[in-house]
């Protein structure tokens, strides 16, 4: 049995529909003006997606940020915690007026309820909240200054207490509980949320793309419906955006004189009311805006302390759409009634273009002790305290910095204000959720320039968060003397709290190739378009995997395996995490270790027959046809875990020729990650395995190629971090030509 690589997005729903702006009644000029305004006002925009009627009309990212890169969204996380509470209510497992103490097994002398937590109306003052921090026991024990339900105060520890309730009642972490109920139905891929004392914070720490936020906002705006199905409980969704707390006196982001302050319009169940509609809202400018009156959704990542200015730009855009609607010739025509154009407006920007407007926040602490900047032949070497040595050039260069598990790495899962925990009292800590014992990493992009006056400017961007550091060296300061600081500082610490678990897929990007001499796998090119230099090498033969490498068959594979899992009482997510690249009977043996092998073989034959018969939606991976055409007459082979019949069916469906040598399931006794298939292909071609290059997409296949002693070109978003020699987005990143002896191979741009 064969499968495509683990897909970054569950396949319950396809990608959001995309149309040109005018097809959904949005003037393209208004979108361009919005993007320009965000940049020109120095608001440091990172990613933006605009949808109308559930259809994406515009999307853009500012390099080095990418639309497909999940990034820290701070308090946008709170809305997902609220939705988890809504599911528990819908399942009859709690009521909003239940005692928090009863739910957590803690004393609750002041009668604080779930509703008080949801609405941030526990009665505590900001000073009290700061003192008890992320401790549900401390929250319940602290006598509030006012009666619960009578005073709003922004209260992240209250949201953390909600996450603790979810973990206790559900027996699993917040995001695990949401995975089958919300995240998979919305088509949101694997994501990570930071934890405190083994419990996901709920209040912050979720890492999402703007597409993830847009899907959630579209669902909320439709009363919990997405893709024609009721995803979230309608009654709870309807209540989430109501004004449950008066925020008129909230000391939030400042508004201009005589301007309506968007933080004074009321608070619902972990959502803010807005001048238009309501919103998911995270620190420094992470937004999901739901605007029912115009059927608009805006999803956004950015980094500014002037978040009211960001909303001001959005409201100007909303007003422009309203003006366009009013000017429609046929007043009865819906905005989506025009002839559709198939693609959304998708443009690229670069944060580097705004560097003159992005300065250092002087009052924010920054560890610059020991920081040095050294000139090199092609740029600079930056030794950054808490991070290490980084290479800097004249275009964006992304580097993944790995950190071993140690006490310092524990801070990656922490938030400011931790004091005590519900863990000891309630016994619900989940060590697997904590990053304390796991290796971590930073994903950093660097860029620099030498200015006309001889000074040097360097930006270091953490692409999994809103944050960047800026380094400036004056012309006459010498090699080591620099000025450095945060543009917008992380909440609660420095580089250490921005680390993400090394085991977590934080990027769904399509990496460009890395040279063979590069140390870390997956050295991507510049997202602004300045790609890394292509790698050139030779090979005795190319050995190509099929699913995920040449053909995309994930919809069929995952549908059938989900059905198989459900029939055997196995979590489909667990099944999908191990099947890719393996033969079916081997996957079954891992999932049902006590079952006779004969049963696995029989069931796998049934699955193979179903897969062979179902080829609708099987298409060629970009560049696959051109690569196979260029390989005609050159030594190459197909090496797949599929049967010969299945391989032929899928290649035919994708319009691709099957190479004259195909090593299929019938030719091996052990499937990937065992190297048997690749070694068999090299033997059949009569070439040295060490001179071969494998082209693979799945971690199992890449491991098999490396175990065979071969170099590996990893294809697609899941090849990064697997140890592949090079990583490219798809087969179009590989070019071949005849060489003596063998094949000349160019990898990358």
XYZ file of C-alpha atoms in Angstrom:
749
model
C 0.000 0.000 0.000
C 1.371 3.399 -0.870
C 0.425 6.910 0.079
C 1.356 10.461 -0.560
C 3.386 12.404 1.964
C 1.666 13.667 5.127
C -0.481 16.466 3.806
C -0.127 19.794 5.635
C -3.882 20.305 5.622
C -6.525 17.714 6.449
C -8.533 16.869 3.384
C -12.017 17.251 4.878
C -12.349 20.377 2.764
C -10.449 21.671 -0.263
C -8.578 24.978 -0.292
C -10.777 28.024 0.084
C -12.227 29.163 -3.217
C -10.324 32.046 -4.764
C -11.636 34.663 -7.188
C -10.523 38.013 -8.481
C -11.637 40.897 -6.203
C -14.130 42.333 -8.682
C -15.869 38.956 -8.852
C -16.921 39.390 -5.227
C -17.591 43.115 -5.417
C -14.296 44.371 -3.981
C -12.395 47.069 -5.893
C -8.836 45.877 -6.502
C -7.696 49.462 -5.919
C -9.106 49.342 -2.378
C -7.078 46.218 -1.618
C -3.915 47.740 -3.041
C -4.536 50.882 -0.986
C -4.990 48.794 2.166
C -1.723 46.906 1.679
C 0.132 50.110 0.849
C -1.286 51.919 3.864
C -0.291 49.180 6.285
C 3.256 49.350 4.973
C 3.565 53.097 4.515
C 2.345 53.831 8.047
C 5.130 51.684 9.490
C 2.745 49.081 10.944
C 5.044 46.220 9.910
C 2.492 43.995 8.149
C 3.478 40.353 7.718
C 0.560 38.522 6.076
C -2.914 39.546 4.953
C -5.891 37.648 3.555
C -9.244 39.184 2.598
C -12.319 37.072 1.839
C -15.915 37.840 0.972
C -18.756 35.383 1.083
C -16.228 32.724 2.045
C -14.222 33.376 -1.136
C -10.628 34.612 -0.965
C -10.169 37.757 -3.037
C -6.734 38.915 -1.911
C -3.692 37.537 -0.134
C -0.202 38.826 0.329
C 2.812 38.328 2.561
C 5.720 40.630 3.312
C 9.043 38.796 3.031
C 10.593 37.068 4.848
C 7.158 36.079 6.148
C 5.156 33.609 4.070
C 1.441 32.981 3.814
C 1.925 29.284 4.512
C 4.083 29.801 7.636
C 2.227 29.365 10.936
C 3.224 32.109 13.367
C 2.531 33.001 16.983
C -0.826 34.785 17.176
C -0.881 35.554 20.917
C -4.440 36.130 22.193
C -6.117 35.014 18.994
C -5.566 31.697 20.823
C -8.269 32.673 23.330
C -11.075 32.326 20.794
C -10.099 28.678 20.186
C -10.167 28.038 23.931
C -13.636 29.553 24.030
C -14.783 27.310 21.181
C -13.519 24.257 23.085
C -15.677 25.329 26.033
C -18.590 25.622 23.602
C -18.104 22.031 22.473
C -18.038 20.842 26.102
C -21.284 22.720 26.724
C -22.830 21.203 23.609
C -21.759 17.735 24.753
C -23.395 18.298 28.137
C -20.115 18.045 30.022
C -20.307 21.456 31.684
C -22.507 24.529 32.043
C -21.351 28.112 31.777
C -22.556 28.826 35.305
C -20.779 25.819 36.815
C -18.318 26.476 39.617
C -14.713 26.551 38.459
C -13.691 25.012 41.767
C -15.989 22.035 41.292
C -14.619 21.453 37.791
C -10.975 21.625 38.904
C -11.304 20.058 42.360
C -10.183 23.270 44.049
C -11.668 25.528 46.745
C -13.752 28.323 45.235
C -14.727 30.607 48.131
C -15.772 33.519 45.895
C -18.073 31.611 43.550
C -16.231 32.147 40.270
C -17.929 30.422 37.331
C -16.954 29.390 33.834
C -18.879 32.386 32.484
C -16.823 34.729 34.671
C -13.657 33.299 33.140
C -14.992 33.503 29.586
C -16.026 37.152 29.936
C -12.967 38.206 31.990
C -15.341 39.265 34.722
C -13.847 37.549 37.760
C -13.840 40.859 39.643
C -10.071 40.900 40.115
C -8.049 44.027 39.486
C -5.146 44.066 37.001
C -2.742 44.150 39.937
C -4.293 41.044 41.475
C -4.214 39.248 38.133
C -0.521 40.008 37.771
C 0.172 38.635 41.258
C -1.557 35.261 40.927
C -0.458 34.695 37.312
C -1.067 31.362 35.599
C -2.361 29.623 38.717
C -6.025 28.598 38.773
C -5.654 27.828 42.465
C -4.310 31.337 43.070
C -7.086 32.877 40.958
C -9.802 31.130 42.961
C -8.168 31.816 46.320
C -7.655 35.553 45.741
C -10.579 37.618 47.023
C -11.605 39.833 44.070
C -11.812 43.573 44.631
C -15.325 43.553 43.180
C -18.044 40.939 42.982
C -17.553 38.461 40.129
C -19.582 39.499 37.117
C -19.369 43.239 37.807
C -15.919 44.248 36.563
C -14.024 43.586 33.335
C -10.243 43.292 33.545
C -8.170 41.686 30.828
C -7.295 38.331 32.322
C -5.123 35.795 30.488
C -4.858 33.619 33.622
C -8.654 33.224 33.451
C -8.268 31.765 29.955
C -5.519 29.471 31.217
C -7.966 28.237 33.854
C -10.414 27.458 31.030
C -7.699 25.406 29.312
C -7.121 23.553 32.582
C -10.856 22.777 32.769
C -10.811 21.469 29.202
C -7.814 19.243 29.940
C -9.428 17.865 33.082
C -12.835 17.146 31.559
C -11.625 15.967 28.157
C -8.633 14.023 29.421
C -6.463 15.618 26.744
C -4.972 18.960 25.862
C -6.997 21.811 24.379
C -5.730 21.462 20.805
C -5.997 17.655 20.865
C -9.626 17.999 21.969
C -10.284 20.517 19.178
C -8.514 18.487 16.478
C -11.431 16.213 15.417
C -14.169 18.662 16.419
C -12.934 21.924 14.899
C -9.462 21.943 13.397
C -9.883 19.036 10.990
C -13.387 20.088 9.848
C -11.995 23.553 9.148
C -9.015 22.069 7.291
C -6.436 23.447 9.722
C -3.229 21.404 9.688
C -0.949 20.363 12.526
C -0.331 23.319 14.814
C 1.421 23.945 18.116
C 0.412 25.811 21.270
C 2.842 26.607 24.071
C 2.217 25.309 27.580
C 2.648 26.293 31.197
C 3.296 23.524 33.707
C 2.165 20.893 31.225
C -1.130 22.565 30.297
C -1.564 24.420 27.003
C -1.883 28.090 27.853
C -5.148 28.652 25.996
C -4.543 32.371 26.427
C -1.659 32.593 23.964
C 0.946 30.501 22.208
C -1.061 29.134 19.262
C 0.782 29.230 15.924
C -1.538 29.745 12.934
C -1.474 30.931 9.337
C -3.705 33.720 8.068
C -5.553 31.034 6.100
C -6.263 29.220 9.393
C -7.596 32.422 10.922
C -9.697 33.150 7.840
C -11.281 29.700 7.917
C -12.174 30.172 11.568
C -13.579 33.646 10.942
C -15.626 32.461 7.954
C -17.082 29.688 10.116
C -17.946 32.093 12.953
C -19.527 34.570 10.572
C -21.728 31.769 9.212
C -23.030 30.770 12.640
C -20.647 27.836 12.996
C -21.177 26.482 9.476
C -18.248 25.666 7.203
C -18.283 23.762 3.943
C -22.024 23.250 4.266
C -21.744 21.501 7.655
C -22.463 22.730 11.177
C -18.925 22.645 12.546
C -19.342 24.528 15.847
C -22.466 24.633 18.042
C -24.767 27.315 16.618
C -26.165 28.487 19.951
C -22.715 28.986 21.440
C -21.315 30.722 18.356
C -24.251 33.125 18.429
C -23.445 34.035 22.038
C -19.674 34.375 21.608
C -19.796 37.787 19.944
C -22.439 39.346 22.205
C -21.333 42.077 24.605
C -21.029 40.234 27.906
C -18.584 42.678 29.482
C -18.528 46.475 29.410
C -15.044 47.586 28.343
C -15.662 51.348 28.166
C -13.064 51.938 30.867
C -10.536 49.389 29.619
C -7.039 50.826 29.358
C -6.248 49.352 25.950
C -4.516 50.620 22.813
C -4.913 54.346 22.361
C -7.277 55.827 19.785
C -6.995 59.172 18.060
C -8.877 62.159 19.431
C -12.614 61.900 18.659
C -12.100 58.372 17.299
C -14.107 55.378 18.498
C -11.738 53.116 20.425
C -12.166 49.530 19.254
C -11.274 48.208 22.699
C -14.123 50.135 24.362
C -17.001 48.437 22.525
C -17.424 45.347 24.681
C -16.111 41.817 25.170
C -17.844 38.499 24.521
C -16.698 34.950 25.117
C -12.993 35.552 24.429
C -13.775 37.842 21.472
C -13.847 41.615 21.073
C -16.604 43.726 19.571
C -15.440 46.145 16.880
C -16.596 49.268 15.125
C -17.604 46.838 12.396
C -18.525 43.363 13.583
C -16.270 41.509 16.006
C -12.782 40.048 16.063
C -10.168 37.578 17.180
C -7.393 39.751 18.597
C -3.765 39.074 19.482
C -0.975 41.297 20.790
C 1.042 43.406 18.345
C -1.577 43.126 15.599
C -2.822 39.586 15.006
C -6.428 39.795 13.853
C -9.349 37.844 12.501
C -12.097 40.338 11.650
C -15.670 39.181 11.040
C -17.782 41.918 9.427
C -21.298 40.534 8.909
C -22.829 43.653 7.355
C -20.540 43.343 4.317
C -19.845 39.584 4.534
C -16.117 40.325 4.810
C -13.391 38.476 6.669
C -9.893 39.908 7.173
C -7.093 37.724 8.559
C -3.835 39.422 9.468
C -0.388 39.028 11.012
C 1.645 42.109 11.915
C 3.883 43.735 14.508
C 3.074 47.144 15.941
C 2.178 48.726 19.256
C -0.267 51.015 17.438
C -2.860 48.347 16.762
C -5.665 50.909 16.630
C -3.926 52.330 13.539
C -4.043 48.854 11.978
C -7.775 48.628 12.611
C -8.195 52.172 11.299
C -6.699 51.044 7.986
C -9.048 48.065 7.899
C -12.099 50.250 8.555
C -11.128 52.578 5.719
C -11.056 49.538 3.455
C -14.462 48.359 4.736
C -15.861 51.829 4.007
C -14.440 51.685 0.466
C -16.199 48.364 -0.122
C -19.448 49.844 1.155
C -19.108 52.761 -1.259
C -18.498 50.321 -4.118
C -21.574 48.317 -3.120
C -23.704 51.459 -3.079
C -22.485 52.355 -6.547
C -23.483 49.011 -8.053
C -25.571 49.673 -11.159
C -28.067 46.941 -10.388
C -28.967 47.543 -6.773
C -30.525 44.099 -6.459
C -27.483 42.223 -7.727
C -25.398 40.520 -5.061
C -21.725 41.503 -4.983
C -20.816 37.981 -6.127
C -23.066 38.042 -9.195
C -20.450 39.318 -11.586
C -18.667 36.959 -13.951
C -16.081 35.185 -11.795
C -12.402 35.362 -12.569
C -10.707 32.190 -11.327
C -7.901 33.521 -9.169
C -7.570 35.875 -6.235
C -5.292 38.870 -6.351
C -1.996 37.585 -4.946
C 0.910 39.992 -4.699
C 4.237 39.982 -2.881
C 5.759 42.604 -0.643
C 8.899 42.882 1.450
C 9.301 44.214 4.984
C 12.792 45.311 3.962
C 11.221 48.079 1.890
C 9.957 49.624 5.161
C 13.222 49.341 7.063
C 13.489 53.110 7.458
C 10.227 53.029 9.432
C 11.118 50.068 11.659
C 13.170 51.154 14.633
C 14.302 49.814 17.987
C 11.921 50.091 20.933
C 14.345 51.575 23.428
C 12.464 50.722 26.620
C 12.303 47.007 25.772
C 15.064 44.875 27.366
C 17.369 43.165 24.878
C 20.370 40.966 25.605
C 23.159 42.537 23.575
C 26.002 41.673 25.940
C 28.623 39.981 23.771
C 26.885 40.666 20.467
C 29.402 41.073 17.643
C 29.125 41.815 13.938
C 32.030 40.793 11.725
C 32.529 41.608 8.059
C 32.957 38.712 5.639
C 33.624 38.479 1.916
C 29.913 38.111 1.113
C 28.272 39.923 4.014
C 28.571 39.588 7.761
C 28.682 37.095 10.598
C 26.487 38.029 13.546
C 27.124 36.413 16.927
C 23.794 36.898 18.696
C 23.562 36.175 22.449
C 21.010 33.494 23.207
C 20.990 32.359 19.582
C 24.494 31.815 18.232
C 26.267 32.610 15.006
C 24.197 33.740 12.021
C 25.246 34.446 8.450
C 23.900 37.677 6.978
C 23.873 38.716 3.332
C 22.214 41.237 1.095
C 19.032 39.174 0.624
C 16.863 37.255 3.046
C 18.507 34.077 4.288
C 16.563 31.714 6.552
C 18.301 29.537 9.120
C 16.919 27.024 11.602
C 18.832 27.149 14.880
C 18.501 23.984 16.957
C 18.733 23.894 20.763
C 19.265 20.794 22.870
C 16.767 20.046 25.626
C 17.897 21.730 28.798
C 16.619 23.909 31.599
C 16.934 27.016 29.458
C 14.782 25.538 26.736
C 12.013 25.067 29.270
C 11.221 28.732 28.922
C 9.949 28.089 25.411
C 6.678 26.875 26.853
C 6.386 29.558 29.510
C 4.551 32.819 29.693
C 5.095 35.745 31.996
C 3.345 35.683 35.332
C 3.552 31.974 36.161
C 3.088 31.414 39.868
C 1.877 28.088 41.060
C -0.313 25.713 39.142
C -3.462 23.677 39.179
C -1.316 20.679 38.326
C -0.604 19.513 41.852
C -4.177 19.986 42.994
C -5.948 18.654 39.955
C -3.376 16.179 38.663
C -3.898 16.964 34.976
C -0.445 17.906 33.782
C 0.556 16.394 30.468
C 4.347 16.162 30.207
C 4.079 15.460 26.486
C 2.624 18.915 25.996
C 5.530 20.673 27.652
C 8.588 21.731 25.714
C 10.772 21.331 28.826
C 12.267 17.997 27.785
C 12.308 18.369 24.020
C 14.791 19.938 21.611
C 13.659 23.322 20.335
C 14.498 25.614 17.456
C 14.262 29.139 16.137
C 13.428 29.801 12.502
C 15.242 33.044 11.689
C 15.625 35.113 8.553
C 18.461 37.642 8.276
C 19.239 40.455 5.898
C 21.635 43.381 5.919
C 22.998 46.323 4.001
C 25.960 48.668 4.093
C 24.674 52.204 3.794
C 26.228 55.063 1.855
C 27.706 56.535 5.050
C 29.480 53.237 5.841
C 27.087 52.149 8.585
C 25.541 48.667 8.600
C 21.913 47.710 9.217
C 20.881 44.120 10.033
C 17.398 42.658 10.596
C 16.853 39.300 12.327
C 13.257 38.099 11.892
C 11.711 35.179 13.749
C 9.353 33.912 11.040
C 7.288 31.834 13.493
C 6.365 34.938 15.493
C 5.688 38.657 14.946
C 9.121 39.630 16.258
C 12.329 40.998 14.819
C 15.556 42.365 16.218
C 17.476 45.201 14.610
C 21.247 45.670 14.724
C 22.965 48.885 13.675
C 26.684 49.558 13.464
C 27.825 53.092 12.930
C 30.472 53.808 10.303
C 33.156 54.716 12.848
C 32.266 52.286 15.628
C 34.695 49.487 14.832
C 34.031 45.827 14.146
C 32.459 44.915 17.485
C 30.545 47.972 18.713
C 26.894 47.792 17.721
C 23.497 49.075 18.782
C 20.784 46.393 18.936
C 17.260 45.884 20.200
C 13.759 44.615 19.525
C 11.459 46.332 17.086
C 8.482 44.887 19.012
C 9.587 42.734 21.976
C 8.126 39.290 22.685
C 5.771 39.115 25.640
C 7.465 37.698 28.705
C 11.047 37.189 27.580
C 13.493 37.098 24.694
C 14.625 34.634 22.057
C 14.152 31.712 24.436
C 10.359 32.046 24.564
C 10.123 32.180 20.767
C 11.575 28.704 20.355
C 9.255 26.045 19.009
C 9.663 22.283 19.468
C 12.100 20.900 16.927
C 9.754 17.952 16.392
C 6.852 20.162 15.370
C 6.269 21.031 11.723
C 6.032 24.793 12.014
C 6.323 25.535 8.338
C 4.320 24.364 5.354
C 6.628 26.193 3.032
C 8.103 24.890 -0.172
C 11.814 25.169 0.510
C 14.303 25.888 -2.204
C 17.401 23.797 -2.561
C 20.411 23.951 -0.325
C 23.977 23.374 -1.489
C 25.490 20.049 -0.541
C 27.937 21.834 1.727
C 25.236 23.539 3.792
C 24.980 22.232 7.326
C 21.257 22.342 8.134
C 18.740 20.664 5.857
C 16.412 22.957 4.032
C 18.163 26.253 3.363
C 15.433 28.166 1.567
C 15.863 30.929 -0.888
C 14.751 34.474 -0.385
C 10.927 34.651 -0.324
C 11.183 38.042 -1.958
C 12.424 36.312 -5.052
C 16.186 36.233 -4.521
C 16.467 32.446 -4.484
C 19.490 30.614 -3.172
C 22.023 29.644 -5.788
C 21.142 26.291 -7.392
C 23.142 23.231 -6.448
C 24.804 21.298 -9.266
C 25.957 17.715 -8.980
C 26.094 14.423 -10.899
C 24.432 11.077 -10.314
C 24.757 7.588 -11.751
C 20.944 7.343 -11.642
C 17.825 9.029 -10.265
C 15.485 6.827 -8.217
C 12.044 8.389 -7.946
C 9.247 7.743 -5.501
C 5.695 8.066 -6.882
C 3.030 9.349 -4.436
C 3.752 12.896 -3.325
C 6.796 13.015 -5.590
C 5.367 12.483 -9.071
C 1.615 12.215 -8.406
C -0.716 13.759 -5.837
C -3.164 11.104 -4.636
C -3.640 12.235 -1.051
C -7.421 12.613 -1.280
C -8.014 8.972 -2.222
C -5.379 7.607 0.153
C -6.482 9.541 3.193
C -10.184 8.952 2.585
C -9.745 5.183 2.378
C -7.414 5.023 5.351
C -9.800 7.153 7.411
C -12.599 4.710 6.595
C -10.362 1.782 7.525
C -9.372 3.466 10.816
C -12.933 4.242 11.814
C -13.935 0.664 11.083
C -11.263 -0.577 13.483
C -11.793 2.022 16.221
C -8.444 3.729 15.566
C -7.927 7.488 15.620
C -7.543 8.426 11.919
C -4.982 11.090 12.840
C -2.729 8.397 14.285
C -3.118 6.296 11.158
C -2.315 9.165 8.817
C 0.801 9.978 10.837
C 2.452 6.618 10.024
C 1.126 5.271 6.693
C 2.965 7.531 4.266
C 5.689 5.741 2.356
C 4.907 2.339 3.946
C 3.199 -0.687 2.488
C -0.294 -1.087 3.882
C 0.232 -4.348 5.722
C 3.223 -2.859 7.538
C 1.158 0.141 8.642
C -1.584 -2.203 9.858
C 0.970 -4.181 11.845
C 2.026 -1.013 13.642
C -1.566 0.011 14.321
C -2.838 -3.476 15.286
C 0.287 -5.244 16.580
C -1.560 -8.324 17.891
C -3.389 -9.110 14.662
C -2.200 -11.998 12.444
C -0.128 -10.921 9.463
C -2.397 -12.892 7.121
C -5.311 -10.660 8.083
C -3.238 -7.565 7.373
C -2.259 -8.906 3.963
C -5.872 -9.687 3.102
C -7.160 -6.281 4.149
C -4.325 -4.553 2.345
C -5.281 -6.370 -0.867
C -8.793 -4.959 -0.464
C -7.446 -1.442 0.091
C -5.121 -1.742 -2.909
C -8.036 -2.778 -5.083
C -10.084 0.185 -3.862
C -7.196 2.584 -4.475
C -6.550 1.183 -7.931
C -10.206 1.651 -8.851
C -10.436 5.190 -7.448
C -8.236 7.580 -9.384
C -10.484 10.656 -9.464
C -8.463 13.635 -8.281
C -5.089 11.984 -8.900
C -2.948 14.575 -10.669
C 0.683 15.111 -11.539
C 2.910 17.017 -9.123
C 4.140 20.248 -10.771
C 7.248 19.574 -12.830
C 6.841 15.782 -12.805
C 6.025 15.447 -16.509
C 8.965 17.623 -17.542
C 11.344 15.736 -15.257
C 10.297 12.322 -16.612
C 10.564 13.602 -20.182
C 14.087 14.891 -19.524
C 15.051 11.529 -17.979
C 14.065 9.611 -21.087
C 17.168 7.692 -22.173
C 18.970 8.417 -18.876
C 19.380 5.884 -16.013
C 16.406 6.190 -13.670
C 13.777 4.047 -11.954
C 10.494 4.275 -10.124
C 10.713 2.964 -6.543
C 7.310 2.858 -4.887
C 5.520 1.044 -2.087
C 2.512 0.698 -4.410
C 1.710 -2.472 -6.289
C 2.470 -2.482 -10.002
C -1.235 -2.270 -10.867
C -1.764 0.690 -8.529
C 1.349 2.440 -9.810
C 0.203 2.019 -13.400
C -3.307 3.295 -12.547
C -2.056 6.388 -10.769
C 0.590 7.266 -13.330
C -1.997 6.842 -16.107
C -4.490 9.034 -14.225
C -1.817 11.713 -13.829
C -0.816 11.441 -17.499
C 2.718 10.307 -16.681
C 4.747 7.494 -18.254
C 5.893 4.648 -16.023
C 9.703 4.325 -16.251
C 10.963 1.148 -17.880
C 12.341 0.031 -14.510
C 9.813 0.089 -11.677
C 10.502 -1.408 -8.259
C 7.064 -1.966 -6.716
C 5.583 -3.755 -3.705
C 5.882 -7.116 -5.493
C 9.671 -6.732 -5.769
C 10.554 -6.243 -2.100
C 9.964 -7.962 1.218
C 10.341 -4.855 3.365
C 8.828 -1.407 2.759
C 10.250 2.022 3.450
C 11.908 3.196 5.667
C 13.872 0.040 4.860
C 16.337 0.763 1.986
C 15.631 -2.547 0.151
C 13.692 -0.943 -2.718
C 16.324 1.680 -3.532
C 19.163 -0.840 -3.291
C 17.239 -3.181 -5.611
C 16.856 -0.389 -8.169
C 20.570 0.450 -8.088
C 21.399 -3.230 -8.515
C 19.021 -3.577 -11.466
C 20.570 -0.518 -13.126
C 24.084 -1.801 -12.442
C 25.228 1.356 -10.642
C 26.901 2.097 -7.328
C 24.227 2.987 -4.712
C 26.435 5.737 -3.342
C 26.340 7.432 -6.761
C 22.540 7.482 -6.931
C 20.183 10.293 -5.980
C 16.784 9.507 -4.496
C 13.820 11.844 -5.086
C 11.321 11.454 -2.234
C 8.704 13.380 -0.302
C 7.860 11.386 2.849
C 10.025 11.076 5.969
C 9.892 7.269 5.629
C 11.074 7.420 2.022
C 13.804 9.949 2.769
C 15.006 7.770 5.646
C 15.114 4.782 3.271
C 17.199 6.686 0.732
C 19.673 7.852 3.343
C 19.868 4.323 4.798
C 20.813 3.103 1.319
C 23.808 5.459 1.413
C 22.332 7.698 -1.271
C 21.868 11.443 -1.496
C 18.252 12.563 -1.326
C 16.299 15.403 -2.908
C 13.355 16.006 -0.592
C 10.206 17.300 -2.268
C 7.481 19.359 -0.639
C 6.670 20.800 2.763
C 7.415 17.708 4.845
C 10.949 17.162 3.587
C 12.407 19.992 5.691
C 14.117 18.748 8.832
C 14.296 15.117 7.637
C 17.998 15.119 6.812
C 17.430 15.283 3.057
C 20.507 16.503 1.202
C 18.459 19.118 -0.672
C 14.868 20.314 -0.373
C 12.756 21.699 -3.223
C 9.068 22.654 -3.449
C 8.201 20.174 -6.197
C 9.647 18.369 -9.203
C 10.035 21.632 -11.118
C 13.000 22.348 -8.838
C 14.974 19.498 -10.437
C 16.601 19.705 -13.862
C 18.598 16.932 -15.511
C 20.803 16.487 -18.560
C 23.064 13.826 -19.947
C 26.592 13.790 -18.519
C 29.597 11.500 -18.765
C 29.079 9.345 -16.886
C 25.437 9.418 -15.781
C 23.289 12.492 -15.198
C 24.015 16.155 -14.529
C 21.535 17.338 -11.909
C 20.648 20.943 -11.025
C 18.603 21.427 -7.856
C 16.835 24.690 -7.062
C 16.366 27.982 -8.865
